[in-house]
Each structure stands twice: as C-alpha cells, then as structure tokens.
Amino acid sequence: MMNITPKLISNCAALLLLLLASAASTARAQESLSAGGKEVYDAVKAASLTGGVADVKGLVLKRDRAEMTFDGTFYFAAPVAGRVTGAVFIGSGTFRADVPPSEFEKENVRRMIGADSVESDFKTAVLRFTDDTFELIGQGRRDSPADARAQKLINEYDSRALKETGANIPARLALSLLNGERPGFFYAAFDGGRRDRFNLLLDYQNRVPVANFALNAGEKGLIYSYKGVLYGNDIWMAFYSLEDYQRRIVSYSDLNDLIDVTHYDMSVDTRDPGSRIKVGARLKALARQPGVRAVSFVVGESLPELDSMRQKKQMRLKSVRSGGAEVPAVQEEWEGGLTVFLPAALQAGQSLELEFVLEGDFMRSNPYLNDCFYPASNTDWYPRHGYLDRSTYELSFRHRKNRRVASIGTRISEEPDPEEKDASVTKYSMRHPVWGAAFAVGPFERHTQTVKWEKGGDPTPLEFNSIPGNYGAVKEDFILAELDNSIRYFSLLFGKYPYPNFNAGFHPFGFGQGLPSLVMIPNADRANKHTYSFIAHETAHQWWGNIVAWRSYRDQWLSEGFAEYSGALYTGIRESTDARNDLINDMRRSLREPPVTTMGIGSGRLVDVGPIILGHRLSTSKTYGAYQALIYSKGALVLRMLHFLMTDPSNGNDEAFFKMMGDFVERHRDGFASTDDFRAVANEHFARTPIAQKYRLKDLNWFFKQWVYETGLPVYKLEYRLQPQEGGGALLTGTVTQEKVPEGWFMPIPLFLTFGEKQWASGTVHAYGPSTPVEIKLPRMPKKVELDPHHWVLSEGTSTKSR
C-alpha cells in the first residue's frame, strides 16, 4: 500500500491515486444461467436485433464521466440468459466526457483532438453492455421487426473491434454474464459526427484495458479512436471510475484476475518453424475469485494489424481439455486471445488444470539469416492470464537435428527424438517463478565459460548461442566476456544473481531483450561505448524487470530507465568516464528533440509530452519517440539524480546509493514493485545522507513529484562574485536562478571549485523558486567556479557566470 499525503495527492491528481494491494470485492456468479457458456457466447455474438425498438427524444444516458443524448430510435438485441446485451441507435445524438483531474489527460486530449473535453455529435451508435443500460434506454420498448441497417451496424462493429484492437467484445460480454460481474461491462461505438468514429469503453474488471491496451494500473474507462494499420489506436483519454477519484483510491487491475497460473508444462514442436509451430501447454492454476465459469487468456495480443499479422501469424487454438475432457472455448479471427468456458463454477482457492493445443505460423526470421527462428513476439506465443503473472516452467522442444534451441532456465537434456530419426528433443526447466518464457531455434553453436563470483558461491554457467561462421562472423569471446563482466559488476552493485545459469541467444534484429536468465542480442561485438552500454543494459534487466518486475505500465521506467543507467555506469568502468558522459549527454539531448507525427516532424519537445509515470501511453500517433526518450533516457537521468542526492558531495562517497538499490532488490526480489514502492525505499535511505541533513529533508516526495509525475525541464544559472577576505579566505556570493519550472520547484545542485592543479572541492547549492541567494565562505580564492559541470542534475541548460 502506498502512503501518500493528501496534499501530494491533490497536487498530482489522478496520477497519484492510491493503488491498493488488498483484494477488491468480487462478483458473484449467476448460477441460475441454464445455458452452457459457449451457447451464451454464440447468442451474444449473433446479436439478433429482434428485441424490439424504442423511439426516444432527448434521452440522456450517463455512464461514469460520459454523457450521451439521443434523438431517434434504438433497436435492441434479443435477451441472452435473461439479459439484453446490445442496442443500435440511429438518429442524432451528442457525446460529452469531461477530462479527469490529470494534467497529462488534459494535455493528451488537447494534443489528440484539439479540445479541452471530448465532445461530438453522432448519427449512429452501437452499444454493447451487461450493466443496467437497457433498463435506462429501453423503457419505451415496443415490438417491431428487425432493421437491416441496424443489424449490419452491430455485426460490423463487433468485427471491427476484433480487427482494430484484438478485443472480442461478444466474448467479453459472455464472460461478464457467466461470472456475474457487478458492475457490468459497457462499450459504445459512435459514428457520423464531426469526430468521425470513436469508442467508449467502461470495463470495471479491467479485462479489455489490460489484455488489448496493456493498461493495468486500474483504469476502467477508455475513449479511443482507430488511426489505421500504420499505428493502431489512439487513446484520447484513460480514466479511473468517478468513485475512484472521489475516494482517491484505486485497485491495481490484476486484483481482478480470475486465476493465478502457477506452473506451465509445455511441449513445443519446432521441426518446421518456417511454416508453423505447435504448442501443447498444460497449466496449473488457482482460482482467485468465487463463481468463475469463464476465463479469458491472451495469446498473440501484441501482433499488429499491419500486414495482417494478427490474422496470419496468430497461434490458433486447436483444443483445450480439463480432466481429460474437451472444454468449449472460442477464439475468433483477428482476436488477441481466447476464452475458455468451464464445465462447473470454480470457487476461490480451487485448483484448475487446463491442457491447450495451439498451432500457428508464429515464428519469424531475418531475411539475411533465414535459418534462425524466433517467436513473432517473444512472450505472446502461449496462453496467459493476467499481466506479468509469475509461474514456473518445464519446456520440451522438438526440433531438427541440425538446429539447437536456446530458452530460459536450465537445459536438462538434449537427446535424439525417439519418434523421428531426423529430430531431437531439448528440455529446459525454470523452477524460479518468472513472468514469461521465450526461446529461439537455429543452427546455433554454443560457446561457454563460467561466471566466478567475487563474493564466492557456486560458479554460474554462461552460454552464448551464436551462429556458425558460414552464416556470419561473430566475436563470441568478446560477447561472452562482456556478459561475464556485466553480470558480475551488477551482482556487486545490486545483489545476488538468482538463476542457476545465464544464457544468451543470437538475435538478428535491431534490438535486444533481457528475459529471465536469457538475453537476446544481435551482433554486438564492436569494442565501443554503445556496445558496452547495450550489452550491459540487457544484462541489467536480470535485476530491473526480472528479479524485480514493474508493478504496472506506469512503472516501466523502473525497468528500462534503470537498465539504461546501469548500462551507462558499466560503460564508465569498462571504457572511460568520457564515454559514460557522452551517453549521459545523448540522453539529455534526446529530451529536447521534437516528436515525430504521422505527418512528419511535430512541434515542441519530447520532454513536454508527459511525465515518465505514464509509461507506453506517452507514445501516440502524434508523439513518436516519446516512450524511448522519456522512459529510457529521462528514467535513467532521474535515477542518476538520485545517485547524486545520496552521494556525499564533499568526498564523492556514493555507497548509500548502491545500498539503497540493493535494498530495493531484496525487498521486492521475485516480485513486483511500483514507483511508490521504490520511493518508500529511497526515502528511508535518503534521510540519513549528508544532503538530506544539510537541507533538513525528511524524504524524497518532493523529488518524485517534480521529476516523475511532472514534466518540468529547468534552466539553471549561477551568477556570482568573489571577494577576498582577511587572512586569505574568500567569500562567494551570488544568485542561483531557476527558470521554466513551477514556482515551488526545489533542487540541490552540485558546485565544483578548482583551486589549482589536482586541488578542488565540491559541495552543493540549491534552487528554490525563481531566485535563490548564495553565500559561501571559502578557505582561499578559487581559480574556477562551476555549477554542475558533470551534469548530475537534469536541465535544459546549466551555466555559471562571474559578475
């Protein structure tokens, strides 16, 4: 549980809503439903508009912060299990939704649609719901034949949602009915007005926001529009419920997970990876809610619409069984997941075992290295429930004898396939609960060495699965050495590496990935600062993202920003201080670059798009590049500032910073951490530092408010004069000015004084508000005075001038 002062909540509004770690109230299943789950789904999907019509004039429908008015006719779907779940409106209407109390949401609405609220007229609306919408709009219902235009609209919109988002709206409705959700689900698509087509989604159990938009911080509502295959969907506004804002409390989305998957036992047939793979996945789980009759899973959800990838490359469900018996399930074309209908309702704590068989053309290869294959999305190739849920894994891969498999965990065996002469079977085991599994298959050559730990303990096998020389020249010894160096370095800084082995796989694409015990890296074998930083970044993910996973998408900077700064730290040791500083300066520069839009170079600066607490929501069709600049670069620079604040400025002792980072890892090892979890640990350690004591600071709440929850990028200037004093001393007086940030912005800043060759001293001054006086007595006259010459404090510019 986060403890945030009411004042801080008020200042940061929705971005600092309390995220509870206690379970939300659970819905009760409707045991009276007589039809089976699949039959309920089929009826909802059919959406037969034979439920009558209602003519309305000035009808007002309020759904959370959205208000709609209708003048025209509603056409209703026939009831399913006693509930009307759909309606089509034709006529004229208006829509309005006020922006929640969040500066980012306000700016985002302005950026997306050029307005201070979402307002539009419309001519048609398709409504899908399991809440009390019908009771509110259907009071004047009368019998009437179905309308062909209305029927076409509802069928088109269900299919359109599948293609554009991967969300199966009828399946979501069926799940809501079967599991007795309260409050129910609401979805509406509007068209024919000045905003063209846009959508409103209210999902109080957070299933579609998490599965199809990767929003898992408790947001229940979305207003979004489709931007075409090149981008996907733009979220105009994401919001918590009105009740959440009133209480200033919201639950994380995963507290609504239906099951907790504890173990996977998977067999993966990769004998023909160029055309298909086949996955048998047996999972063990525990029910988290009472009365669970249907469970949704995600698979292939991150495959884009571009080039019809989600349609062509998806893992297709062939069967699912429980207790040896076939269980009904649905997975539609274009869907980024599937739904299983259980034969009987589960009660909280009850165990569940399901056996899936899936098959698909899910692997990809580099055109110039087409004999190595990788999942089209490294962690989307098997069914999962929840966001970053931790499980153990037993993995068995069938493959051709001329290929090998690299995967997470420990390789248990690699033997001939008893069923096929030209095949082999390789088995891996990951008995440490981790959030995801990945693999690669190709003609790999294994290069190995052993990591020997400075603090003792059993050595750790290190393996790099590289390509043979006839495919390309790779300096395997160099890569192994850098992996070895970086993992030993980070184990000293951040705590013990937990996995029994450390593997790497050749990854012939323009990016790397750091999965639990497995890093995927391209041909990064040139001895320069970028290579050192890159390999170290991916290695650092063993701590930032794997040992400690981010709690929600709002906390992704704890993974990418921390890994980015870790890479810079390693580079400073591996190459030089100048190399590290070059990387830091590149990060600072990236924040001042303009965003890229679908129309070309945009206006403004990436740093102004939003605070780093917004995670991937910073990237839209009008703000390309914002995620990389803010989550990676600004996230790293914020951590660097904490490094400075926990360092003794008089002697450069930074032991307190690394103690804090190690403590953070230990407290959240094999778990999840939010930004506020990290802030709590940082507060404890900071209170004992020289800077905290000098400025009488009890915590870092002010720091996180400014740098994590706001977007300011200050300009710092020191204007000073030196006056000789009797006895040979000197008096430095002057003013620190601070521009382009809010009035109450506060920040200690390093001050560096040079007295002669190899004679220097350092300390701090501070900025508070636009102008802060400075007066420092010095033992003698310095030759040079510099404000933050090593760029510890993030700024648009920092300068020093004598007067």
mmCIF file of C-alpha atoms in Angstrom, residues 29-350:
data_model
loop_
_atom_site.group_PDB
_atom_site.id
_atom_site.type_symbol
_atom_site.label_atom_id
_atom_site.label_comp_id
_atom_site.label_asym_id
_atom_site.label_seq_id
_atom_site.Cartn_x
_atom_site.Cartn_y
_atom_site.Cartn_z
ATOM 1 C CA ALA A 29 -21.638 -15.931 -10.447
ATOM 2 C CA GLN A 30 -25.151 -16.217 -11.776
ATOM 3 C CA GLU A 31 -25.724 -19.867 -11.001
ATOM 4 C CA SER A 32 -29.229 -19.634 -12.444
ATOM 5 C CA LEU A 33 -27.935 -19.432 -16.014
ATOM 6 C CA SER A 34 -29.307 -22.538 -17.672
ATOM 7 C CA ALA A 35 -27.438 -22.368 -20.974
ATOM 8 C CA GLY A 36 -23.844 -23.516 -21.295
ATOM 9 C CA GLY A 37 -21.101 -20.944 -21.594
ATOM 10 C CA LYS A 38 -20.473 -21.487 -25.302
ATOM 11 C CA GLU A 39 -24.196 -21.206 -26.047
ATOM 12 C CA VAL A 40 -24.302 -17.903 -24.167
ATOM 13 C CA TYR A 41 -21.391 -16.661 -26.266
ATOM 14 C CA ASP A 42 -22.982 -17.770 -29.533
ATOM 15 C CA ALA A 43 -26.206 -15.971 -28.681
ATOM 16 C CA VAL A 44 -24.399 -12.781 -27.678
ATOM 17 C CA LYS A 45 -22.278 -12.881 -30.817
ATOM 18 C CA ALA A 46 -25.327 -13.354 -33.053
ATOM 19 C CA ALA A 47 -26.696 -10.055 -31.695
ATOM 20 C CA SER A 48 -30.030 -10.652 -33.333
ATOM 21 C CA LEU A 49 -31.895 -7.328 -33.192
ATOM 22 C CA THR A 50 -35.276 -8.929 -32.588
ATOM 23 C CA GLY A 51 -35.732 -7.475 -29.111
ATOM 24 C CA GLY A 52 -37.930 -4.591 -30.173
ATOM 25 C CA VAL A 53 -37.378 -0.862 -30.660
ATOM 26 C CA ALA A 54 -37.727 2.327 -28.661
ATOM 27 C CA ASP A 55 -38.193 5.824 -30.046
ATOM 28 C CA VAL A 56 -36.509 8.420 -27.848
ATOM 29 C CA LYS A 57 -36.414 12.200 -27.694
ATOM 30 C CA GLY A 58 -33.834 13.962 -25.556
ATOM 31 C CA LEU A 59 -32.899 10.758 -23.753
ATOM 32 C CA VAL A 60 -29.828 11.258 -21.564
ATOM 33 C CA LEU A 61 -27.598 8.301 -20.701
ATOM 34 C CA LYS A 62 -24.804 8.809 -18.197
ATOM 35 C CA ARG A 63 -22.048 6.228 -17.994
ATOM 36 C CA ASP A 64 -19.421 7.302 -15.483
ATOM 37 C CA ARG A 65 -17.958 10.617 -16.753
ATOM 38 C CA ALA A 66 -19.555 10.276 -20.199
ATOM 39 C CA GLU A 67 -22.947 11.775 -21.009
ATOM 40 C CA MET A 68 -24.844 10.910 -24.188
ATOM 41 C CA THR A 69 -28.089 12.317 -25.538
ATOM 42 C CA PHE A 70 -30.235 10.532 -28.110
ATOM 43 C CA ASP A 71 -32.961 11.672 -30.517
ATOM 44 C CA GLY A 72 -34.001 8.771 -32.712
ATOM 45 C CA THR A 73 -34.578 5.026 -32.473
ATOM 46 C CA PHE A 74 -32.946 2.213 -30.528
ATOM 47 C CA TYR A 75 -33.028 -1.328 -31.924
ATOM 48 C CA PHE A 76 -32.472 -3.979 -29.240
ATOM 49 C CA ALA A 77 -30.848 -7.367 -29.304
ATOM 50 C CA ALA A 78 -32.830 -10.362 -28.171
ATOM 51 C CA PRO A 79 -32.218 -11.259 -24.499
ATOM 52 C CA VAL A 80 -29.475 -13.748 -23.644
ATOM 53 C CA ALA A 81 -29.835 -15.581 -20.342
ATOM 54 C CA GLY A 82 -32.486 -13.050 -19.446
ATOM 55 C CA ARG A 83 -30.338 -10.002 -20.242
ATOM 56 C CA VAL A 84 -30.400 -7.632 -23.206
ATOM 57 C CA THR A 85 -26.751 -7.117 -24.180
ATOM 58 C CA GLY A 86 -26.869 -4.878 -27.220
ATOM 59 C CA ALA A 87 -28.588 -1.997 -28.967
ATOM 60 C CA VAL A 88 -28.113 0.069 -32.104
ATOM 61 C CA PHE A 89 -29.110 3.720 -32.251
ATOM 62 C CA ILE A 90 -29.928 5.574 -35.458
ATOM 63 C CA GLY A 91 -30.802 9.252 -35.349
ATOM 64 C CA SER A 92 -28.899 12.205 -33.955
ATOM 65 C CA GLY A 93 -27.057 12.455 -30.683
ATOM 66 C CA THR A 94 -24.354 14.193 -28.737
ATOM 67 C CA PHE A 95 -21.489 12.926 -26.626
ATOM 68 C CA ARG A 96 -19.503 14.656 -23.904
ATOM 69 C CA ALA A 97 -16.879 13.421 -21.482
ATOM 70 C CA ASP A 98 -15.036 15.747 -19.139
ATOM 71 C CA VAL A 99 -11.349 15.105 -18.677
ATOM 72 C CA PRO A 100 -10.347 13.597 -15.298
ATOM 73 C CA PRO A 101 -8.209 15.649 -12.869
ATOM 74 C CA SER A 102 -4.910 14.747 -14.507
ATOM 75 C CA GLU A 103 -2.701 17.237 -16.305
ATOM 76 C CA PHE A 104 -1.496 14.548 -18.686
ATOM 77 C CA GLU A 105 -5.040 13.555 -19.676
ATOM 78 C CA LYS A 106 -5.911 17.211 -20.245
ATOM 79 C CA GLU A 107 -2.865 17.753 -22.418
ATOM 80 C CA ASN A 108 -3.430 14.475 -24.218
ATOM 81 C CA VAL A 109 -6.991 15.392 -25.183
ATOM 82 C CA ARG A 110 -5.741 18.752 -26.449
ATOM 83 C CA ARG A 111 -2.983 17.031 -28.412
ATOM 84 C CA MET A 112 -5.233 14.337 -29.881
ATOM 85 C CA ILE A 113 -8.348 16.332 -30.786
ATOM 86 C CA GLY A 114 -7.520 19.990 -30.047
ATOM 87 C CA ALA A 115 -10.146 20.438 -27.327
ATOM 88 C CA ASP A 116 -10.488 20.656 -23.543
ATOM 89 C CA SER A 117 -13.053 17.860 -23.379
ATOM 90 C CA VAL A 118 -14.259 15.088 -25.656
ATOM 91 C CA GLU A 119 -17.386 16.373 -27.374
ATOM 92 C CA SER A 120 -19.017 15.308 -30.603
ATOM 93 C CA ASP A 121 -22.277 14.745 -32.346
ATOM 94 C CA PHE A 122 -23.100 11.381 -33.948
ATOM 95 C CA LYS A 123 -25.664 9.763 -36.219
ATOM 96 C CA THR A 124 -25.255 6.137 -35.194
ATOM 97 C CA ALA A 125 -24.152 4.341 -32.068
ATOM 98 C CA VAL A 126 -23.613 0.669 -31.339
ATOM 99 C CA LEU A 127 -23.967 -0.184 -27.646
ATOM 100 C CA ARG A 128 -22.854 -3.447 -26.016
ATOM 101 C CA PHE A 129 -23.436 -3.934 -22.300
ATOM 102 C CA THR A 130 -24.151 -6.173 -19.334
ATOM 103 C CA ASP A 131 -24.895 -3.329 -16.913
ATOM 104 C CA ASP A 132 -28.252 -1.570 -16.429
ATOM 105 C CA THR A 133 -28.131 0.303 -19.753
ATOM 106 C CA PHE A 134 -31.196 -1.487 -21.134
ATOM 107 C CA GLU A 135 -33.261 -0.565 -18.076
ATOM 108 C CA LEU A 136 -32.399 3.091 -18.762
ATOM 109 C CA ILE A 137 -32.869 3.261 -22.531
ATOM 110 C CA GLY A 138 -35.462 0.559 -23.129
ATOM 111 C CA GLN A 139 -38.367 1.817 -21.030
ATOM 112 C CA GLY A 140 -40.455 2.663 -24.102
ATOM 113 C CA ARG A 141 -39.632 -0.545 -25.925
ATOM 114 C CA ARG A 142 -42.206 -1.929 -28.338
ATOM 115 C CA ASP A 143 -42.217 -4.982 -30.581
ATOM 116 C CA SER A 144 -41.051 -4.367 -34.125
ATOM 117 C CA PRO A 145 -39.296 -6.296 -36.891
ATOM 118 C CA ALA A 146 -35.503 -6.135 -37.007
ATOM 119 C CA ASP A 147 -33.967 -3.307 -39.014
ATOM 120 C CA ALA A 148 -31.485 -4.427 -41.695
ATOM 121 C CA ARG A 149 -29.286 -1.337 -41.410
ATOM 122 C CA ALA A 150 -29.109 -1.610 -37.635
ATOM 123 C CA GLN A 151 -28.292 -5.328 -37.824
ATOM 124 C CA LYS A 152 -25.474 -4.609 -40.263
ATOM 125 C CA LEU A 153 -24.050 -1.938 -37.971
ATOM 126 C CA ILE A 154 -23.822 -4.162 -34.902
ATOM 127 C CA ASN A 155 -22.282 -7.032 -36.849
ATOM 128 C CA GLU A 156 -19.742 -4.726 -38.474
ATOM 129 C CA TYR A 157 -18.704 -3.108 -35.220
ATOM 130 C CA ASP A 158 -18.055 -6.397 -33.424
ATOM 131 C CA SER A 159 -15.835 -7.463 -36.336
ATOM 132 C CA ARG A 160 -14.175 -4.059 -36.498
ATOM 133 C CA ALA A 161 -13.257 -4.126 -32.812
ATOM 134 C CA LEU A 162 -11.647 -7.538 -33.323
ATOM 135 C CA LYS A 163 -9.532 -6.368 -36.217
ATOM 136 C CA GLU A 164 -8.555 -2.987 -34.824
ATOM 137 C CA THR A 165 -7.882 -3.901 -31.183
ATOM 138 C CA GLY A 166 -7.850 -7.695 -30.930
ATOM 139 C CA ALA A 167 -10.720 -7.496 -28.413
ATOM 140 C CA ASN A 168 -13.598 -9.949 -28.789
ATOM 141 C CA ILE A 169 -16.488 -7.859 -27.456
ATOM 142 C CA PRO A 170 -19.094 -10.687 -27.524
ATOM 143 C CA ALA A 171 -16.687 -12.904 -25.550
ATOM 144 C CA ARG A 172 -16.198 -10.107 -23.031
ATOM 145 C CA LEU A 173 -19.980 -9.800 -22.664
ATOM 146 C CA ALA A 174 -20.430 -13.559 -22.255
ATOM 147 C CA LEU A 175 -17.711 -13.699 -19.622
ATOM 148 C CA SER A 176 -19.388 -10.851 -17.760
ATOM 149 C CA LEU A 177 -22.732 -12.655 -17.785
ATOM 150 C CA LEU A 178 -21.346 -16.049 -16.812
ATOM 151 C CA ASN A 179 -19.181 -14.722 -13.980
ATOM 152 C CA GLY A 180 -21.926 -12.456 -12.678
ATOM 153 C CA GLU A 181 -19.874 -9.272 -12.826
ATOM 154 C CA ARG A 182 -21.039 -6.248 -10.891
ATOM 155 C CA PRO A 183 -20.863 -3.576 -12.177
ATOM 156 C CA GLY A 184 -21.313 -4.828 -15.686
ATOM 157 C CA PHE A 185 -19.446 -4.055 -18.883
ATOM 158 C CA PHE A 186 -20.238 -1.195 -21.302
ATOM 159 C CA TYR A 187 -18.926 -0.482 -24.801
ATOM 160 C CA ALA A 188 -20.160 2.079 -27.326
ATOM 161 C CA ALA A 189 -19.019 2.999 -30.831
ATOM 162 C CA PHE A 190 -20.127 6.326 -32.290
ATOM 163 C CA ASP A 191 -20.035 7.482 -35.914
ATOM 164 C CA GLY A 192 -21.357 10.082 -38.292
ATOM 165 C CA GLY A 193 -20.349 13.216 -36.406
ATOM 166 C CA ARG A 194 -17.543 15.741 -36.557
ATOM 167 C CA ARG A 195 -15.164 13.425 -34.680
ATOM 168 C CA ASP A 196 -15.858 10.613 -37.140
ATOM 169 C CA ARG A 197 -15.684 7.198 -35.497
ATOM 170 C CA PHE A 198 -14.629 6.851 -31.854
ATOM 171 C CA ASN A 199 -15.281 4.466 -28.973
ATOM 172 C CA LEU A 200 -16.089 4.484 -25.279
ATOM 173 C CA LEU A 201 -15.153 1.502 -23.113
ATOM 174 C CA LEU A 202 -16.098 1.007 -19.442
ATOM 175 C CA ASP A 203 -14.652 -2.185 -18.022
ATOM 176 C CA TYR A 204 -14.779 -2.212 -14.228
ATOM 177 C CA GLN A 205 -12.928 -5.542 -14.092
ATOM 178 C CA ASN A 206 -10.144 -4.111 -16.322
ATOM 179 C CA ARG A 207 -10.037 -7.048 -18.739
ATOM 180 C CA VAL A 208 -10.021 -5.309 -22.146
ATOM 181 C CA PRO A 209 -7.824 -2.391 -20.971
ATOM 182 C CA VAL A 210 -5.206 -4.897 -19.777
ATOM 183 C CA ALA A 211 -5.418 -7.548 -22.496
ATOM 184 C CA ASN A 212 -5.788 -5.315 -25.537
ATOM 185 C CA PHE A 213 -4.359 -1.936 -24.487
ATOM 186 C CA ALA A 214 -1.754 -3.048 -21.867
ATOM 187 C CA LEU A 215 -3.208 -0.630 -19.294
ATOM 188 C CA ASN A 216 -3.090 -2.394 -15.933
ATOM 189 C CA ALA A 217 -2.919 0.406 -13.360
ATOM 190 C CA GLY A 218 -6.625 0.169 -12.596
ATOM 191 C CA GLU A 219 -8.024 2.301 -15.441
ATOM 192 C CA LYS A 220 -11.620 1.337 -16.058
ATOM 193 C CA GLY A 221 -12.508 3.686 -18.889
ATOM 194 C CA LEU A 222 -11.074 4.467 -22.307
ATOM 195 C CA ILE A 223 -12.059 6.801 -25.099
ATOM 196 C CA TYR A 224 -10.125 5.930 -28.215
ATOM 197 C CA SER A 225 -10.138 6.090 -31.986
ATOM 198 C CA TYR A 226 -8.664 3.964 -34.723
ATOM 199 C CA LYS A 227 -5.765 5.513 -36.649
ATOM 200 C CA GLY A 228 -5.159 2.939 -39.377
ATOM 201 C CA VAL A 229 -2.879 -0.040 -39.790
ATOM 202 C CA LEU A 230 0.332 2.006 -39.553
ATOM 203 C CA TYR A 231 -0.350 2.945 -35.967
ATOM 204 C CA GLY A 232 -3.403 1.290 -34.471
ATOM 205 C CA ASN A 233 -5.493 3.096 -31.892
ATOM 206 C CA ASP A 234 -5.004 6.464 -30.247
ATOM 207 C CA ILE A 235 -6.216 6.674 -26.667
ATOM 208 C CA TRP A 236 -7.730 10.108 -26.243
ATOM 209 C CA MET A 237 -8.417 9.564 -22.578
ATOM 210 C CA ALA A 238 -7.939 6.817 -19.973
ATOM 211 C CA PHE A 239 -9.574 7.180 -16.599
ATOM 212 C CA TYR A 240 -10.489 5.577 -13.307
ATOM 213 C CA SER A 241 -14.105 5.457 -12.171
ATOM 214 C CA LEU A 242 -15.737 8.513 -10.656
ATOM 215 C CA GLU A 243 -15.882 6.648 -7.363
ATOM 216 C CA ASP A 244 -12.134 6.012 -7.531
ATOM 217 C CA TYR A 245 -11.445 9.713 -7.979
ATOM 218 C CA GLN A 246 -13.781 10.622 -5.127
ATOM 219 C CA ARG A 247 -12.147 8.130 -2.763
ATOM 220 C CA ARG A 248 -8.625 8.780 -4.153
ATOM 221 C CA ILE A 249 -8.153 5.029 -4.059
ATOM 222 C CA VAL A 250 -7.967 2.559 -6.923
ATOM 223 C CA SER A 251 -7.038 -1.110 -7.122
ATOM 224 C CA TYR A 252 -4.419 -2.470 -9.487
ATOM 225 C CA SER A 253 -6.008 -4.312 -12.384
ATOM 226 C CA ASP A 254 -4.508 -7.689 -11.510
ATOM 227 C CA LEU A 255 -6.540 -7.838 -8.305
ATOM 228 C CA ASN A 256 -9.412 -8.672 -10.648
ATOM 229 C CA ASP A 257 -7.556 -11.613 -12.237
ATOM 230 C CA LEU A 258 -9.756 -14.694 -12.264
ATOM 231 C CA ILE A 259 -6.962 -17.239 -11.817
ATOM 232 C CA ASP A 260 -3.306 -17.333 -10.785
ATOM 233 C CA VAL A 261 -1.274 -19.563 -13.114
ATOM 234 C CA THR A 262 1.469 -21.174 -11.005
ATOM 235 C CA HIS A 263 3.079 -23.606 -13.472
ATOM 236 C CA TYR A 264 3.377 -24.384 -17.189
ATOM 237 C CA ASP A 265 4.404 -27.722 -18.675
ATOM 238 C CA MET A 266 4.846 -27.133 -22.398
ATOM 239 C CA SER A 267 5.847 -29.163 -25.425
ATOM 240 C CA VAL A 268 6.835 -27.099 -28.456
ATOM 241 C CA ASP A 269 7.155 -28.644 -31.890
ATOM 242 C CA THR A 270 9.571 -26.500 -33.925
ATOM 243 C CA ARG A 271 10.538 -29.038 -36.564
ATOM 244 C CA ASP A 272 9.121 -26.824 -39.301
ATOM 245 C CA PRO A 273 9.487 -23.312 -37.839
ATOM 246 C CA GLY A 274 9.334 -21.612 -41.218
ATOM 247 C CA SER A 275 5.678 -22.538 -41.629
ATOM 248 C CA ARG A 276 4.286 -23.459 -38.206
ATOM 249 C CA ILE A 277 4.932 -24.382 -34.615
ATOM 250 C CA LYS A 278 2.696 -26.480 -32.411
ATOM 251 C CA VAL A 279 2.422 -25.851 -28.681
ATOM 252 C CA GLY A 280 0.928 -28.120 -26.072
ATOM 253 C CA ALA A 281 0.566 -26.137 -22.853
ATOM 254 C CA ARG A 282 -0.616 -27.732 -19.628
ATOM 255 C CA LEU A 283 -1.101 -25.127 -16.944
ATOM 256 C CA LYS A 284 -1.863 -25.348 -13.256
ATOM 257 C CA ALA A 285 -3.739 -22.505 -11.638
ATOM 258 C CA LEU A 286 -5.706 -21.444 -8.590
ATOM 259 C CA ALA A 287 -8.993 -19.561 -8.776
ATOM 260 C CA ARG A 288 -8.765 -16.079 -7.301
ATOM 261 C CA GLN A 289 -12.466 -15.236 -7.446
ATOM 262 C CA PRO A 290 -15.612 -17.155 -6.480
ATOM 263 C CA GLY A 291 -18.057 -18.432 -9.075
ATOM 264 C CA VAL A 292 -15.704 -18.421 -12.086
ATOM 265 C CA ARG A 293 -17.418 -20.045 -15.066
ATOM 266 C CA ALA A 294 -15.382 -18.493 -17.887
ATOM 267 C CA VAL A 295 -11.722 -17.459 -18.091
ATOM 268 C CA SER A 296 -10.059 -15.272 -20.709
ATOM 269 C CA PHE A 297 -6.482 -15.765 -21.885
ATOM 270 C CA VAL A 298 -4.201 -13.649 -24.037
ATOM 271 C CA VAL A 299 -2.029 -15.029 -26.823
ATOM 272 C CA GLY A 300 -0.543 -13.145 -29.748
ATOM 273 C CA GLU A 301 -2.103 -9.960 -28.410
ATOM 274 C CA SER A 302 0.822 -7.743 -29.404
ATOM 275 C CA LEU A 303 0.758 -8.827 -33.043
ATOM 276 C CA PRO A 304 -0.238 -5.763 -35.073
ATOM 277 C CA GLU A 305 -2.913 -5.340 -37.686
ATOM 278 C CA LEU A 306 -0.164 -4.205 -40.080
ATOM 279 C CA ASP A 307 0.331 -6.762 -42.853
ATOM 280 C CA SER A 308 -2.490 -8.766 -41.232
ATOM 281 C CA MET A 309 -0.006 -10.217 -38.755
ATOM 282 C CA ARG A 310 -2.570 -10.908 -36.028
ATOM 283 C CA GLN A 311 -4.685 -12.714 -38.586
ATOM 284 C CA LYS A 312 -1.924 -14.643 -40.365
ATOM 285 C CA LYS A 313 0.634 -15.294 -37.610
ATOM 286 C CA GLN A 314 -1.624 -15.937 -34.628
ATOM 287 C CA MET A 315 -1.374 -19.115 -32.567
ATOM 288 C CA ARG A 316 -4.692 -20.838 -33.283
ATOM 289 C CA LEU A 317 -6.439 -22.849 -30.614
ATOM 290 C CA LYS A 318 -6.962 -26.460 -31.657
ATOM 291 C CA SER A 319 -8.336 -27.825 -28.402
ATOM 292 C CA VAL A 320 -8.491 -27.303 -24.659
ATOM 293 C CA ARG A 321 -9.160 -30.024 -22.130
ATOM 294 C CA SER A 322 -9.738 -30.243 -18.403
ATOM 295 C CA GLY A 323 -9.607 -33.548 -16.542
ATOM 296 C CA GLY A 324 -9.237 -35.351 -19.850
ATOM 297 C CA ALA A 325 -12.484 -33.942 -21.254
ATOM 298 C CA GLU A 326 -12.835 -31.386 -24.031
ATOM 299 C CA VAL A 327 -13.818 -27.939 -22.808
ATOM 300 C CA PRO A 328 -15.601 -25.402 -25.058
ATOM 301 C CA ALA A 329 -13.637 -22.298 -25.975
ATOM 302 C CA VAL A 330 -13.706 -19.500 -28.544
ATOM 303 C CA GLN A 331 -11.014 -17.694 -30.479
ATOM 304 C CA GLU A 332 -12.152 -15.590 -33.394
ATOM 305 C CA GLU A 333 -10.173 -14.455 -36.400
ATOM 306 C CA TRP A 334 -8.092 -11.357 -35.539
ATOM 307 C CA GLU A 335 -8.565 -11.993 -31.813
ATOM 308 C CA GLY A 336 -5.624 -11.368 -29.496
ATOM 309 C CA GLY A 337 -6.629 -14.090 -27.075
ATOM 310 C CA LEU A 338 -9.262 -16.725 -26.343
ATOM 311 C CA THR A 339 -11.946 -17.551 -23.781
ATOM 312 C CA VAL A 340 -12.488 -20.905 -22.064
ATOM 313 C CA PHE A 341 -15.906 -21.901 -20.701
ATOM 314 C CA LEU A 342 -15.536 -24.154 -17.672
ATOM 315 C CA PRO A 343 -17.800 -27.147 -17.055
ATOM 316 C CA ALA A 344 -18.503 -26.015 -13.485
ATOM 317 C CA ALA A 345 -18.020 -22.842 -11.495
ATOM 318 C CA LEU A 346 -14.748 -22.535 -9.593
ATOM 319 C CA GLN A 347 -14.611 -21.267 -6.047
ATOM 320 C CA ALA A 348 -11.847 -19.061 -4.709
ATOM 321 C CA GLY A 349 -8.735 -21.144 -3.985
ATOM 322 C CA GLN A 350 -9.894 -24.093 -6.074
#
